[in-house]
Short mmCIF file of C-alpha atoms and ligand atoms in Angstrom, two decimals:
data_model
loop_
_atom_site.label_atom_id
_atom_site.label_comp_id
_atom_site.label_asym_id
_atom_site.label_seq_id
_atom_site.Cartn_x
_atom_site.Cartn_y
_atom_site.Cartn_z
CA UNK E 1 -20.99 -5.06 13.58
CA UNK E 2 -24.44 -4.02 13.38
CA UNK E 3 -25.55 -1.69 16.17
CA UNK E 4 -24.95 1.42 18.26
CA UNK E 5 -21.47 1.98 16.78
CA UNK E 6 -21.92 5.19 15.20
CA UNK E 7 -22.24 8.49 16.92
CA UNK E 8 -23.81 11.45 15.40
CA UNK E 9 -25.68 14.76 16.35
CA UNK E 10 -28.95 16.27 16.23
CA UNK E 11 -28.40 19.40 14.17
CA UNK E 12 -30.99 21.44 16.11
CA UNK E 13 -30.10 20.70 19.58
CA UNK E 14 -26.46 19.53 19.33
CA UNK E 15 -27.13 16.49 21.51
CA UNK E 16 -25.13 13.35 20.68
CA UNK E 17 -27.05 10.52 18.90
CA UNK E 18 -26.43 6.78 18.88
CA UNK E 19 -27.00 4.58 15.92
CA UNK E 20 -29.32 1.39 16.30
CA UNK E 21 -29.85 -1.13 13.65
CA UNK E 22 -33.50 -1.25 12.67
CA UNK E 23 -33.07 -4.93 12.12
CA UNK E 24 -32.53 -5.67 15.69
CA UNK E 25 -34.50 -2.92 17.25
CA UNK E 26 -37.59 -3.60 19.38
CA UNK E 27 -40.30 -1.03 19.07
CA UNK E 28 -41.39 -1.36 22.68
CA UNK E 29 -37.99 -0.46 23.80
CA UNK E 30 -37.74 2.79 21.88
CA UNK E 31 -39.79 5.03 24.11
CA UNK E 32 -37.86 8.23 23.01
CA UNK E 33 -37.32 10.63 20.10
CA UNK E 34 -36.18 8.74 16.89
CA UNK E 35 -33.99 10.24 14.27
CA UNK E 36 -33.34 8.92 10.65
CA UNK E 37 -30.88 9.87 7.94
CA UNK E 38 -32.52 10.76 4.58
CA UNK E 39 -29.11 10.40 2.84
CA UNK E 40 -26.19 8.31 4.14
CA UNK E 41 -23.90 11.29 4.91
CA UNK E 42 -26.49 13.59 6.11
CA UNK E 43 -26.99 14.60 9.74
CA UNK E 44 -29.99 12.66 11.10
CA UNK E 45 -33.33 14.44 11.40
CA UNK E 46 -36.21 14.12 13.83
CA UNK E 47 -38.45 11.17 12.61
CA UNK E 48 -40.75 10.48 15.39
CA UNK E 49 -41.32 12.13 18.81
CA UNK E 50 -41.39 10.16 21.99
CA UNK E 51 -45.19 11.17 22.31
CA UNK E 52 -45.88 9.10 19.19
CA UNK E 53 -44.01 5.74 19.81
CA UNK E 54 -42.94 3.57 17.15
CA UNK E 55 -44.58 0.33 16.37
CA UNK E 56 -43.31 -2.85 14.88
CA UNK E 57 -45.15 -1.80 11.64
CA UNK E 58 -43.11 1.36 11.54
CA UNK E 59 -39.82 -0.55 11.87
CA UNK E 60 -40.96 -2.84 8.97
CA UNK E 61 -41.70 0.29 6.96
CA UNK E 62 -38.34 1.71 7.46
CA UNK E 63 -36.59 -1.47 6.36
CA UNK E 64 -38.69 -1.53 3.15
CA UNK E 65 -37.57 2.01 2.50
CA UNK E 66 -34.05 0.84 2.85
CA UNK E 67 -33.29 2.48 6.03
CA UNK E 68 -31.25 0.29 8.26
CA UNK E 69 -30.20 2.56 10.96
CA UNK E 70 -32.20 4.83 13.33
CA UNK E 71 -30.76 7.19 16.04
CA UNK E 72 -31.70 7.90 19.45
CA UNK E 73 -30.18 10.36 21.95
CA UNK E 74 -27.23 9.21 23.69
CA UNK E 75 -28.73 10.04 27.04
CA UNK E 76 -31.37 7.30 26.29
CA UNK E 77 -28.77 4.70 25.46
CA UNK E 78 -28.61 2.98 28.83
CA UNK E 79 -32.38 2.95 29.13
CA UNK E 80 -32.67 1.44 25.68
CA UNK E 81 -30.26 -1.27 26.51
CA UNK E 82 -32.22 -2.20 29.82
CA UNK E 83 -35.47 -2.16 27.94
CA UNK E 84 -34.21 -4.34 25.15
CA UNK E 85 -32.71 -6.75 27.74
CA UNK E 86 -35.93 -7.03 29.45
CA UNK E 87 -38.18 -7.23 26.30
CA UNK E 88 -36.18 -9.62 24.32
CA UNK E 89 -33.22 -11.21 26.22
CA UNK E 90 -35.42 -12.19 29.18
CA UNK E 91 -38.30 -13.51 26.96
CA UNK E 92 -38.15 -17.27 27.38
CA UNK E 93 -40.37 -17.74 24.35
CA UNK E 94 -37.66 -16.25 21.93
CA UNK E 95 -34.89 -18.76 20.96
CA UNK E 96 -31.67 -18.47 22.86
CA UNK E 97 -29.68 -17.73 19.81
CA UNK E 98 -31.78 -14.82 18.94
CA UNK E 99 -31.68 -13.62 22.41
CA UNK E 100 -27.96 -13.85 22.25
CA UNK E 101 -27.98 -11.71 18.91
CA UNK E 102 -29.79 -8.89 20.65
CA UNK E 103 -27.72 -9.05 23.87
CA UNK E 104 -24.58 -8.82 21.74
CA UNK E 105 -25.73 -6.08 19.66
CA UNK E 106 -27.18 -3.85 22.29
CA UNK E 107 -23.86 -3.77 24.24
CA UNK E 108 -21.40 -3.23 21.54
CA UNK E 109 -21.00 0.48 21.59
CA UNK E 110 -20.84 0.77 25.32
CA UNK E 111 -18.20 -2.13 25.58
CA UNK E 112 -15.99 -0.58 22.86
CA UNK E 113 -16.20 2.87 24.37
CA UNK E 114 -15.50 1.46 28.01
CA UNK E 115 -12.63 -0.84 26.81
CA UNK E 116 -10.76 1.83 24.88
CA UNK E 117 -11.71 5.17 26.56
CA UNK E 118 -13.36 4.11 29.95
CA UNK E 119 -12.11 3.55 33.35
CA UNK E 120 -11.06 -0.02 34.41
CA UNK E 121 -13.97 0.00 37.04
CA UNK E 122 -16.51 0.59 34.13
CA UNK E 123 -14.99 -2.29 32.05
CA UNK E 124 -14.77 -4.82 34.95
CA UNK E 125 -18.39 -3.92 36.18
CA UNK E 126 -19.80 -4.03 32.80
CA UNK E 127 -18.26 -7.39 32.02
CA UNK E 128 -19.60 -9.01 35.06
CA UNK E 129 -23.05 -7.92 34.14
CA UNK E 130 -22.64 -8.85 30.57
CA UNK E 131 -21.03 -12.17 31.64
CA UNK E 132 -24.01 -13.18 33.73
CA UNK E 133 -26.50 -12.30 30.79
CA UNK E 134 -24.26 -14.24 28.41
CA UNK E 135 -24.26 -17.22 30.75
CA UNK E 136 -28.13 -17.12 31.12
CA UNK E 137 -28.38 -17.65 27.47
CA UNK E 138 -25.60 -19.68 26.36
CA UNK E 139 -25.62 -22.44 29.06
CA UNK E 140 -29.26 -23.34 28.30
CA UNK E 141 -30.21 -26.82 27.30
CA UNK E 142 -32.27 -25.76 24.46
CA UNK E 143 -29.58 -23.64 22.80
CA UNK E 144 -28.91 -24.77 19.26
CA UNK E 145 -25.21 -24.41 18.53
CA UNK E 146 -25.82 -24.37 14.87
CA UNK E 147 -28.10 -21.36 15.20
CA UNK E 148 -25.62 -19.59 17.51
CA UNK E 149 -22.57 -20.04 15.07
CA UNK E 150 -24.55 -18.87 12.36
CA UNK E 151 -25.02 -15.54 13.96
CA UNK E 152 -21.35 -15.01 15.11
CA UNK E 153 -19.63 -12.25 13.48
CA UNK E 154 -16.07 -12.71 12.53
CA UNK E 155 -14.58 -9.16 12.38
CA UNK E 156 -11.49 -8.34 14.25
CA UNK E 157 -13.02 -5.63 16.55
CA UNK E 158 -12.29 -5.63 20.15
CA UNK E 159 -15.99 -6.27 21.05
CA UNK E 160 -16.49 -8.98 18.66
CA UNK E 161 -13.21 -10.66 19.72
CA UNK E 162 -14.28 -10.49 23.51
CA UNK E 163 -17.80 -11.51 23.19
CA UNK E 164 -16.97 -14.40 20.79
CA UNK E 165 -14.17 -15.63 23.01
CA UNK E 166 -16.53 -15.52 26.09
CA UNK E 167 -19.24 -17.21 24.12
CA UNK E 168 -16.91 -20.04 22.88
CA UNK E 169 -15.51 -20.39 26.71
CA UNK E 170 -19.06 -20.95 27.93
CA UNK E 171 -19.88 -23.37 25.16
CA UNK E 172 -16.77 -25.39 25.77
CA UNK E 173 -17.07 -24.98 29.65
CA UNK E 174 -20.59 -26.30 29.76
CA UNK E 175 -19.78 -29.26 27.52
CA UNK E 176 -16.80 -30.09 29.77
CA UNK E 177 -19.31 -30.46 32.66
CA UNK E 178 -19.07 -27.15 34.34
CA UNK E 179 -22.58 -26.46 35.42
CA UNK E 180 -22.52 -24.17 38.57
CA UNK E 181 -23.90 -20.78 37.37
CA UNK E 182 -21.69 -18.85 39.49
CA UNK E 183 -18.63 -20.63 37.89
CA UNK E 184 -19.92 -20.18 34.36
CA UNK E 185 -20.60 -16.49 35.00
CA UNK E 186 -17.18 -16.11 36.45
CA UNK E 187 -15.65 -17.64 33.36
CA UNK E 188 -17.75 -15.58 31.04
CA UNK E 189 -16.64 -12.35 32.76
CA UNK E 190 -12.95 -13.41 32.97
CA UNK E 191 -13.15 -14.21 29.31
CA UNK E 192 -14.66 -10.82 28.30
CA UNK E 193 -11.61 -9.16 30.11
CA UNK E 194 -8.91 -11.64 28.80
CA UNK E 195 -7.28 -9.05 26.57
CA UNK E 196 -7.87 -6.04 28.93
CA UNK E 197 -4.10 -5.54 28.83
CA UNK E 198 -4.15 -4.63 25.21
CA UNK E 199 -5.53 -1.35 26.34
CA UNK E 200 -1.97 -0.36 26.95
CA UNK E 201 -0.94 -1.36 23.42
CA UNK E 202 -1.13 1.11 20.61
CA UNK E 203 -3.90 0.49 18.08
CA UNK E 204 -1.47 0.98 15.21
CA UNK E 205 0.62 -1.87 16.51
CA UNK E 206 -2.44 -4.15 17.20
CA UNK E 207 -3.78 -3.49 13.79
CA UNK E 208 -0.63 -3.47 11.84
CA UNK E 209 -1.22 -5.18 8.48
CA UNK E 210 1.88 -7.35 8.26
CA UNK E 211 4.66 -8.73 10.60
CA UNK E 212 5.50 -7.05 13.77
CA UNK E 213 9.05 -6.00 14.56
CA UNK E 214 10.64 -7.92 17.48
CA UNK E 215 10.16 -4.88 19.78
CA UNK E 216 6.44 -4.57 18.73
CA UNK E 217 5.92 -8.42 19.38
CA UNK E 218 7.61 -8.15 22.76
CA UNK E 219 5.14 -5.29 23.54
CA UNK E 220 2.07 -7.09 22.38
CA UNK E 221 3.19 -10.22 24.31
CA UNK E 222 3.21 -8.21 27.58
CA UNK E 223 -0.53 -7.87 27.57
CA UNK E 224 -1.37 -11.01 29.61
CA UNK E 225 0.93 -9.72 32.31
CA UNK E 226 -0.21 -6.07 32.06
CA UNK E 227 -3.87 -7.28 32.43
CA UNK E 228 -3.10 -9.60 35.32
CA UNK E 229 -1.30 -6.95 37.15
CA UNK E 230 -4.04 -4.30 36.69
CA UNK E 231 -6.86 -6.60 37.74
CA UNK E 232 -5.08 -8.38 40.62
CA UNK E 233 -4.66 -4.95 42.31
CA UNK E 234 -8.55 -4.45 42.41
CA UNK E 235 -9.27 -7.49 44.87
CA UNK E 236 -12.80 -7.93 43.21
CA UNK E 237 -11.72 -10.74 40.71
CA UNK E 238 -11.09 -14.32 41.82
CA UNK E 239 -7.95 -16.21 41.24
CA UNK E 240 -9.27 -18.31 38.46
CA UNK E 241 -10.45 -15.41 36.45
CA UNK E 242 -7.05 -13.70 36.79
CA UNK E 243 -5.40 -16.92 35.52
CA UNK E 244 -7.56 -16.53 32.35
CA UNK E 245 -6.16 -13.24 31.83
CA UNK E 246 -2.56 -14.22 32.79
CA UNK E 247 -2.34 -17.52 31.16
CA UNK E 248 -4.40 -17.40 28.08
CA UNK E 249 -1.44 -17.40 25.65
CA UNK E 250 0.39 -20.07 27.40
CA UNK E 251 0.56 -23.40 25.61
CA UNK E 252 0.46 -26.94 26.96
CA UNK E 253 3.93 -27.71 25.19
CA UNK E 254 5.37 -24.73 27.04
CA UNK E 255 5.91 -22.62 23.76
CA UNK E 256 3.49 -19.90 24.86
CA UNK E 257 4.01 -16.64 26.61
CA UNK E 258 4.45 -14.72 28.87
CA UNK E 259 6.25 -17.27 31.14
CA UNK E 260 6.42 -20.43 29.00
CA UNK E 261 4.83 -22.65 31.62
CA UNK E 262 3.35 -25.97 30.38
CA UNK E 263 0.80 -28.67 31.21
CA UNK E 264 -0.82 -28.58 34.68
CA UNK E 265 0.78 -25.51 35.51
CA UNK E 266 -1.67 -23.80 33.23
CA UNK E 267 -5.08 -23.19 34.99
CA UNK E 268 -7.93 -25.18 33.32
CA UNK E 269 -9.97 -21.95 32.83
CA UNK E 270 -7.04 -20.42 30.92
CA UNK E 271 -6.72 -23.61 28.79
CA UNK E 272 -10.38 -23.23 27.93
CA UNK E 273 -9.75 -19.64 27.02
CA UNK E 274 -6.80 -20.38 24.79
CA UNK E 275 -8.78 -22.68 22.51
CA UNK E 276 -11.63 -19.99 22.36
CA UNK E 277 -9.11 -17.29 21.61
CA UNK E 278 -7.28 -19.24 18.92
CA UNK E 279 -10.51 -20.27 17.26
CA UNK E 280 -11.77 -16.80 17.16
CA UNK E 281 -8.38 -15.57 15.77
CA UNK E 282 -8.36 -18.17 13.02
CA UNK E 283 -11.99 -17.57 11.96
CA UNK E 284 -11.76 -13.70 12.02
CA UNK E 285 -10.89 -11.35 9.31
CA UNK E 286 -7.24 -9.99 9.76
CA UNK E 287 -5.62 -7.52 7.68
CA UNK E 288 -2.99 -9.88 6.44
CA UNK E 289 -4.99 -13.06 5.72
CA UNK E 290 -8.31 -14.51 4.94
CA UNK E 291 -10.42 -16.11 7.75
CA UNK E 292 -10.61 -19.81 7.90
CA UNK E 293 -13.95 -21.37 8.01
CA UNK E 294 -15.26 -22.95 11.32
CA UNK E 295 -14.47 -26.45 10.10
CA UNK E 296 -10.99 -25.55 8.86
CA UNK E 297 -10.15 -23.78 12.12
CA UNK E 298 -11.31 -26.83 14.05
CA UNK E 299 -8.94 -29.02 11.87
CA UNK E 300 -6.05 -26.57 12.73
CA UNK E 301 -6.80 -26.65 16.53
CA UNK E 302 -7.01 -30.59 16.47
CA UNK E 303 -3.99 -30.95 13.98
CA UNK E 304 -1.00 -28.76 13.57
CA UNK E 305 -1.68 -26.84 16.72
CA UNK E 306 -2.65 -29.82 18.95
CA UNK E 307 0.19 -29.66 21.27
CA UNK E 308 -0.62 -26.13 22.32
CA UNK E 309 -3.89 -27.27 23.81
CA UNK E 310 -5.36 -29.69 26.39
CA UNK E 311 -6.20 -32.84 24.43
CA UNK E 312 -9.37 -33.64 26.22
CA UNK E 313 -10.61 -30.14 25.83
CA UNK E 314 -9.75 -30.34 22.03
CA UNK E 315 -11.78 -33.54 21.85
CA UNK E 316 -14.65 -31.80 23.47
CA UNK E 317 -14.52 -28.79 21.28
CA UNK E 318 -14.59 -31.01 18.27
CA UNK E 319 -17.53 -32.77 19.40
CA UNK E 320 -19.32 -29.46 19.87
CA UNK E 321 -18.40 -28.61 16.30
CA UNK E 322 -19.70 -31.92 15.07
CA UNK E 323 -23.05 -31.02 16.45
CA UNK E 324 -23.11 -28.20 13.72
CA UNK E 325 -23.10 -30.19 10.66
CA UNK E 326 -23.37 -27.25 8.30
CA UNK E 327 -20.11 -25.94 9.56
CA UNK E 328 -18.42 -29.40 9.23
CA UNK E 329 -19.29 -29.99 5.71
FE1 FE2 O 1 -4.53 -12.08 24.35
FE1 FE2 O 2 -7.66 -12.56 22.69
#
C-alpha cells in the first residue's frame, strides 16, 4: 500500500494531514501547503507553502533525499484526488497500467475509511464512481495485461482486495466478450462492493492468524447474505450486482455458501467474481500462509479447484494469464 494511508497532524495548526507517496504524486495536482517529516517518527513540518507550488524537479529532489512521503491537509484530499484523476488518469498519452496505478493509489485512504467507518451511502456512491473510472482504464484495447499485473499489490487489506477483485473481474468480463460500458461499470462497482457484508464481521475474526472456530466460520460465511440484504434495501443497485454480492462464494459443484446452489443457478457475474476473488485470495499475503505466484494460483484454479468454477470462464482466465508470459514462467 503506497499512498494516503497515514493520518498525521500539523503541530502548529492542529489540522489533520494525509500522507501521499512522493513516487505517485503529480506536482501539478499539489496546489496546497506541503509538509514533510525530517525523521520517520517526527510530526510533519511545513515544507512548501501553496504560494510556491511544487514542481516535478522538487519531487525528484525529495526522492533523492530519501523522502518517500509528503503530507497535505485533509481538507485538500478530495481536491487532490480530483486533480490527480484529471491530470493523470484522463491523460490518454499515459499508458493504461500507469493510469491504473495512480487511480488505485489516490483512492486508497478514502475507500478504506468509507468501508470501515463510513456510511453505506458513501461506500456505494464511491464504488460507482471508482467502478466507472476503473472500467475506463481496464477495458481498453491497448492495456498490456503484463504491465497491469506487475503493478498489482498482494497484501490482504480491504482496499487492495476489493480493487484487485474488481480489476480481475473487468479483465475476465472483457475477455468473455462483455463490451457494453454500462455493464462493465456495473460489474466493476458490484465487485468493489462484493465483501461489503464483512463490515459487520469483527476485524479480529477476519484477520485471525490460524483456523476459525465453527462459530466464527459461520459468522464470516454470513457476509454475502448480510451484504445482499443491506444493499437490496437501497433500490439503487441492479439485480446482477446484488447477485455478485450474494453468490460470490457459491460454487458450481454446490459446495459453496451461503445457500449451496450450483451450476446455472449461480449468476454469471457472480461466477466471474468467484474466480477473481479466489485468485486474489491465493496470491495475497495471509497471516497463516505464503502467497502463491500468479502462475501457481492459475494452476490451482484450473486444477484442484476446477469443480468450483465455470469451466469456460476458467479457460478464458488461463488464456488471459498466458498473455503474461513472465508470470507463467
Ligand atoms: Fe467474500
Ligand atoms: Fe472477497
